Amino acid sequence: MIGTASQAGFDPSAVELPPAIHELIRRVVRRTRLWASERRDLRAELESHFREGFVELSREGLSPQQCAARLEEDFGNPELAARLIRRGKKRGRSMLWKTMTASGLSILVLAGAGGSYLAAVAIGRPQPTVDYVEKINEPIRRVPAEDRSWPILRDVILEFQPPVTQGEEILAQMPRPGEPLWPEAAAWVSTNRQLVPRLTEAASRPVDGFIYDNEQTLEFQRRLVLHKEGEAAAQELMAQASANGDADLIPPTISILLPHLTELRTIAKYLVLDSRQSLMRGDFSSAWQSLDSAHRLGIQLYESWTLIEQLVGRAISAQAMQEMRQVLYARRDQLTAGDLAMIRASLANVPPLSTIGKRCEGERLFFLDVVQYLFTDDGNGNGRMIPSQFVRLRELVLRAPGDEAGAMSQAGGLAMAAVHADRRDTVAKYFELWDEAMEKLSLPLYDARRADAYSSLTALQEDATASRRFAVIAVVLPDLLRADTQQRTSSMAHEAMRTIAALEQHRLDHGAYPDRLGALVPACIAEAPTDAYSGVYLRYELDASGDFRLYSVGENLVDDGGSTAPLPATASSRPVPRDLVYWPAPVD
Amino acid sequence: MQIERELLKGVLPLAVMRLLRRRAMYGYELVSELSSRTDGVLILGQSTLYPLLYNLEAQGLVQSEWRSSKIARDRKYYKLTDKGHQRLDRDLSQWEALVHGMGRLVVGSETQRVGWWA
């Protein structure tokens, strides 16, 4: 049995340990990386231990050097000892310390992850690779120059003179002969009369052919401002354009410049006023020609790729058709066979409006462009949303106001980016919703299932999680339901015009209107017009005076006897007339 | 006889706690006692002993205190706590069952108890 120092009566604390042992203790203690108090305690314990051993070995007759060597050998691996001691000591620390350490580590990990995320999103920049504007331009560029109206319209717009006085009032009130503003309007019409043949030529071409090219458009805009407002205004315009430092962060499909829309609306109104002046002169042919030109220019614009152009185009076309009906109604007793032949020829040559399909294609390209500016690109079709770009998009599309709201939306953008779906999932979800909407929108207007075209989008918006996950879709998915309905009602209005012309032809040929629309077929019209809302013929009624009433049952699908009284507006829709009445022509 | 490290792993804490059941001991004393009372079978290096003691202390099975005396100052003594006593009783029961089972497996008959455990 090995006796201990105490048992032998030695005082080990009086023993001076060899330097090698001190060094061993120092290495072990230092490597434990414990708190200072713990290291002091450990050093004392180890020194005590080695003194005991030193005394013991000395008693066995070993020299101090031999004692030191033996003690070192018995101790084992200092590094391993230090590691194990550290582990044991740490286990013995207080629960409070362990909790704080764990919390601290968690906070560090979270802070690190959060910091990395913020750094990643802060430096995230879009890397657009596809020129979607050019993709939209491709089919337009394929149209021969002689089939495009825009080259003519561009030059006409740059020569077009605004009204000398009361321009805004004239355009707002659209005066008729005899009204107070008519002299000013007539003067304006005369000023630009030499441009009408070129407008007629432009309107006769199949397509508008406007190329989406901001560089060229800006130059057109500069010349336009120079023409209308002078050199200073043109310089200011160019200065504003060059000051836009964010240009490379904005999807080009969003920032397409369309300065010609306002001008074309003005020109369309001009043509309506020109037709009124022609009628005053008794020149029915010129009057109709001007309205026909306005109608066709509207249709050309309606066939363009952006929704705003389509909206303006429809407004122009609708205004021209309304004027046509009023002209026909007012002059129905003076129409000659030649007049009617001209009217029917012009109406027959109007191309049918494209259906929702083309609008879909344009909007899909628009969305893909938005995505490539809103998400990073990992090179494999995926990426994450860039919050600053999301905020920018919202401001652009939703016109989010003000600095305060902007600051809030910055924070909102960061939060949104944290929960938003990645690029691939976003595109997949968008096309899923899109395809479903297209399927429903392809149904006839009277099919109740059309109302469900956006039911999945609505469900997504009402789901708190999904709406955050796919927030960008809610921002950019357009209301094609309305656009598609407008297209169909425009086509229907055009068919109604052709029917009215056929009815007038019948009256000219037989001295009276027919008792039913079917009587027009086939002598006056190939087939009777269908009400897109009801799916059957437009409503046609003869009254006691021998005049007729032609109308559609409208959105409520109910025959209200040709009432134009508005249906009650709902939260989601504007007021609409009960029936769409084409004849007798409404007076504006 | 050199015992495999893995075999010793679970035994050493039990051995140390068993030594501390009767009285408090300091580190060097534990090494010496363990070696002498196991005929040199259980030899603890310091690099093993102190981490082991600190682990037992962290688990609340032993507690330490510095003591001084006339013949020797500044020794850190370890003693078994109440919790340590309970754990020791439980572990010894398991150990005896293990030894009994291994004895039957190895030599085919019940082995004698190792006297000093009891």
Short mmCIF file of N, CA and C in Angstrom, two decimals, chain A residues 1-2 4-6 10-13 41-42 44-46 48-50 52-53 56 71 74-77 80-81 84-85 88-89 91-92, chain B residues 5 23 26-29 31-33 35-36 44-51 53-55 57-58 66 70-76 78:
data_model
loop_
_atom_site.label_atom_id
_atom_site.label_comp_id
_atom_site.label_asym_id
_atom_site.label_seq_id
_atom_site.Cartn_x
_atom_site.Cartn_y
_atom_site.Cartn_z
N MET A 1 0.83 -1.21 0.00
CA MET A 1 0.00 0.00 0.00
C MET A 1 0.86 1.25 0.00
N ILE A 2 0.49 2.16 -0.78
CA ILE A 2 1.26 3.39 -0.86
C ILE A 2 0.75 4.33 0.23
N THR A 4 0.34 7.96 2.18
CA THR A 4 0.25 9.36 1.77
C THR A 4 1.15 10.22 2.62
N ALA A 5 1.43 11.40 2.15
CA ALA A 5 2.34 12.30 2.85
C ALA A 5 1.84 12.64 4.24
N SER A 6 0.53 12.82 4.33
CA SER A 6 -0.01 13.20 5.62
C SER A 6 0.14 12.08 6.63
N PHE A 10 4.58 14.35 6.96
CA PHE A 10 5.20 15.47 6.25
C PHE A 10 4.20 16.58 6.03
N ASP A 11 4.74 17.74 5.87
CA ASP A 11 3.88 18.85 5.43
C ASP A 11 4.17 19.10 3.96
N PRO A 12 3.34 18.58 3.06
CA PRO A 12 3.62 18.73 1.62
C PRO A 12 3.67 20.18 1.19
N SER A 13 2.99 21.05 1.91
CA SER A 13 2.98 22.45 1.47
C SER A 13 4.34 23.09 1.60
N ASP A 41 -8.18 28.13 -8.11
CA ASP A 41 -8.57 26.96 -7.33
C ASP A 41 -7.92 25.70 -7.91
N LEU A 42 -7.94 25.59 -9.23
CA LEU A 42 -7.38 24.42 -9.89
C LEU A 42 -5.87 24.34 -9.67
N ALA A 44 -4.13 25.56 -7.24
CA ALA A 44 -3.85 25.18 -5.86
C ALA A 44 -4.05 23.68 -5.65
N GLU A 45 -5.10 23.16 -6.26
CA GLU A 45 -5.38 21.74 -6.07
C GLU A 45 -4.30 20.87 -6.72
N LEU A 46 -3.90 21.28 -7.92
CA LEU A 46 -2.87 20.50 -8.62
C LEU A 46 -1.53 20.59 -7.89
N SER A 48 -1.10 21.04 -4.76
CA SER A 48 -1.24 20.20 -3.57
C SER A 48 -1.04 18.73 -3.95
N HIS A 49 -1.65 18.37 -5.06
CA HIS A 49 -1.56 17.01 -5.52
C HIS A 49 -0.12 16.61 -5.81
N PHE A 50 0.57 17.48 -6.56
CA PHE A 50 1.93 17.14 -6.94
C PHE A 50 2.87 17.12 -5.73
N GLU A 52 2.07 16.16 -2.77
CA GLU A 52 1.85 14.86 -2.14
C GLU A 52 2.66 13.79 -2.87
N GLY A 53 2.56 13.83 -4.20
CA GLY A 53 3.28 12.83 -4.99
C GLY A 53 4.78 12.99 -4.87
N GLU A 56 5.94 11.58 -1.67
CA GLU A 56 5.83 10.13 -1.71
C GLU A 56 6.99 9.50 -2.47
N LEU A 71 6.24 12.10 -12.01
CA LEU A 71 4.95 12.80 -11.83
C LEU A 71 4.37 13.26 -13.17
N ASP A 74 2.99 10.20 -14.88
CA ASP A 74 1.74 9.74 -14.27
C ASP A 74 0.56 10.67 -14.58
N PHE A 75 0.88 11.94 -14.78
CA PHE A 75 -0.21 12.91 -14.97
C PHE A 75 -1.00 12.62 -16.25
N GLY A 76 -0.29 12.19 -17.28
CA GLY A 76 -0.97 11.92 -18.55
C GLY A 76 -0.90 13.13 -19.47
N ASN A 77 -1.79 13.15 -20.43
CA ASN A 77 -1.78 14.19 -21.47
C ASN A 77 -2.32 15.51 -20.91
N LEU A 80 -5.32 16.99 -22.93
CA LEU A 80 -6.57 16.26 -22.70
C LEU A 80 -7.10 16.57 -21.30
N ALA A 81 -6.19 16.61 -20.34
CA ALA A 81 -6.59 16.92 -18.97
C ALA A 81 -7.24 18.29 -18.90
N LEU A 84 -10.74 18.17 -20.43
CA LEU A 84 -11.72 17.47 -19.60
C LEU A 84 -12.03 18.25 -18.33
N ILE A 85 -11.00 18.88 -17.77
CA ILE A 85 -11.21 19.69 -16.57
C ILE A 85 -12.14 20.86 -16.89
N GLY A 88 -15.63 19.59 -17.10
CA GLY A 88 -16.21 19.29 -15.78
C GLY A 88 -16.53 20.54 -15.00
N LYS A 89 -15.61 21.50 -15.03
CA LYS A 89 -15.82 22.74 -14.28
C LYS A 89 -17.03 23.53 -14.82
N ARG A 91 -19.59 22.33 -16.28
CA ARG A 91 -20.84 21.67 -15.88
C ARG A 91 -21.24 22.06 -14.47
N GLY A 92 -20.25 22.40 -13.68
CA GLY A 92 -20.53 22.74 -12.29
C GLY A 92 -20.92 24.18 -12.08
N ARG B 5 -9.90 1.23 -21.65
CA ARG B 5 -10.45 2.52 -21.25
C ARG B 5 -11.98 2.51 -21.25
N ARG B 23 -15.45 8.28 4.08
CA ARG B 23 -14.90 9.55 4.57
C ARG B 23 -14.50 10.43 3.40
N TYR B 26 -8.87 13.66 -0.39
CA TYR B 26 -8.37 14.60 -1.38
C TYR B 26 -7.83 13.83 -2.58
N GLY B 27 -7.50 14.51 -3.63
CA GLY B 27 -7.21 13.88 -4.91
C GLY B 27 -6.13 12.81 -4.85
N TYR B 28 -4.98 13.20 -4.33
CA TYR B 28 -3.87 12.25 -4.33
C TYR B 28 -4.22 11.02 -3.52
N GLU B 29 -4.93 11.25 -2.43
CA GLU B 29 -5.32 10.16 -1.54
C GLU B 29 -6.24 9.18 -2.28
N VAL B 31 -6.30 8.60 -5.51
CA VAL B 31 -5.50 7.82 -6.46
C VAL B 31 -4.81 6.67 -5.73
N SER B 32 -4.22 7.01 -4.60
CA SER B 32 -3.47 6.01 -3.84
C SER B 32 -4.39 4.91 -3.33
N GLU B 33 -5.51 5.31 -2.75
CA GLU B 33 -6.45 4.35 -2.17
C GLU B 33 -7.00 3.42 -3.25
N SER B 35 -5.71 2.60 -6.10
CA SER B 35 -4.69 1.68 -6.59
C SER B 35 -4.45 0.56 -5.59
N SER B 36 -4.32 0.93 -4.33
CA SER B 36 -3.98 -0.08 -3.34
C SER B 36 -5.15 -1.03 -3.08
N LEU B 44 -5.78 5.57 -11.48
CA LEU B 44 -6.29 6.83 -12.03
C LEU B 44 -5.14 7.79 -12.27
N GLY B 45 -5.01 8.26 -13.50
CA GLY B 45 -4.08 9.35 -13.75
C GLY B 45 -4.76 10.64 -13.31
N GLN B 46 -3.94 11.67 -13.03
CA GLN B 46 -4.53 12.93 -12.61
C GLN B 46 -5.40 13.53 -13.71
N SER B 47 -4.97 13.27 -14.93
CA SER B 47 -5.74 13.85 -16.04
C SER B 47 -7.13 13.23 -16.14
N THR B 48 -7.32 12.09 -15.46
CA THR B 48 -8.64 11.48 -15.43
C THR B 48 -9.36 11.82 -14.13
N LEU B 49 -8.60 11.80 -13.05
CA LEU B 49 -9.21 11.99 -11.74
C LEU B 49 -9.94 13.32 -11.59
N TYR B 50 -9.23 14.38 -11.89
CA TYR B 50 -9.84 15.68 -11.59
C TYR B 50 -11.06 16.00 -12.47
N PRO B 51 -11.00 15.74 -13.79
CA PRO B 51 -12.24 15.93 -14.55
C PRO B 51 -13.38 15.08 -13.98
N LEU B 53 -13.81 14.09 -10.85
CA LEU B 53 -14.30 14.72 -9.62
C LEU B 53 -15.17 15.96 -9.93
N TYR B 54 -14.71 16.74 -10.89
CA TYR B 54 -15.47 17.95 -11.22
C TYR B 54 -16.83 17.60 -11.81
N ASN B 55 -16.87 16.52 -12.57
CA ASN B 55 -18.16 16.09 -13.12
C ASN B 55 -19.11 15.63 -12.02
N GLU B 57 -19.01 16.55 -9.00
CA GLU B 57 -19.38 17.75 -8.25
C GLU B 57 -20.47 18.53 -9.00
N ALA B 58 -20.31 18.62 -10.33
CA ALA B 58 -21.32 19.33 -11.14
C ALA B 58 -22.68 18.66 -11.03
N TRP B 66 -11.85 23.18 0.93
CA TRP B 66 -10.43 23.28 1.27
C TRP B 66 -10.30 23.15 2.79
N LYS B 70 -2.64 20.90 11.02
CA LYS B 70 -1.32 21.24 11.57
C LYS B 70 -0.21 20.61 10.75
N ILE B 71 -0.50 19.43 10.22
CA ILE B 71 0.60 18.75 9.50
C ILE B 71 0.54 18.98 8.00
N ALA B 72 -0.59 19.36 7.53
CA ALA B 72 -0.67 19.60 6.08
C ALA B 72 -1.75 20.63 5.79
N ARG B 73 -1.38 21.63 4.98
CA ARG B 73 -2.33 22.69 4.69
C ARG B 73 -2.85 22.59 3.26
N ASP B 74 -3.90 23.21 3.08
CA ASP B 74 -4.42 23.43 1.73
C ASP B 74 -4.60 22.15 0.92
N ARG B 75 -5.50 21.33 1.38
CA ARG B 75 -5.90 20.16 0.59
C ARG B 75 -7.39 20.30 0.30
N LYS B 76 -7.70 19.91 -0.86
CA LYS B 76 -9.12 20.00 -1.22
C LYS B 76 -9.74 18.63 -1.04
N TYR B 78 -12.94 15.94 -0.91
CA TYR B 78 -14.22 15.65 -1.56
C TYR B 78 -14.99 14.70 -0.69
#
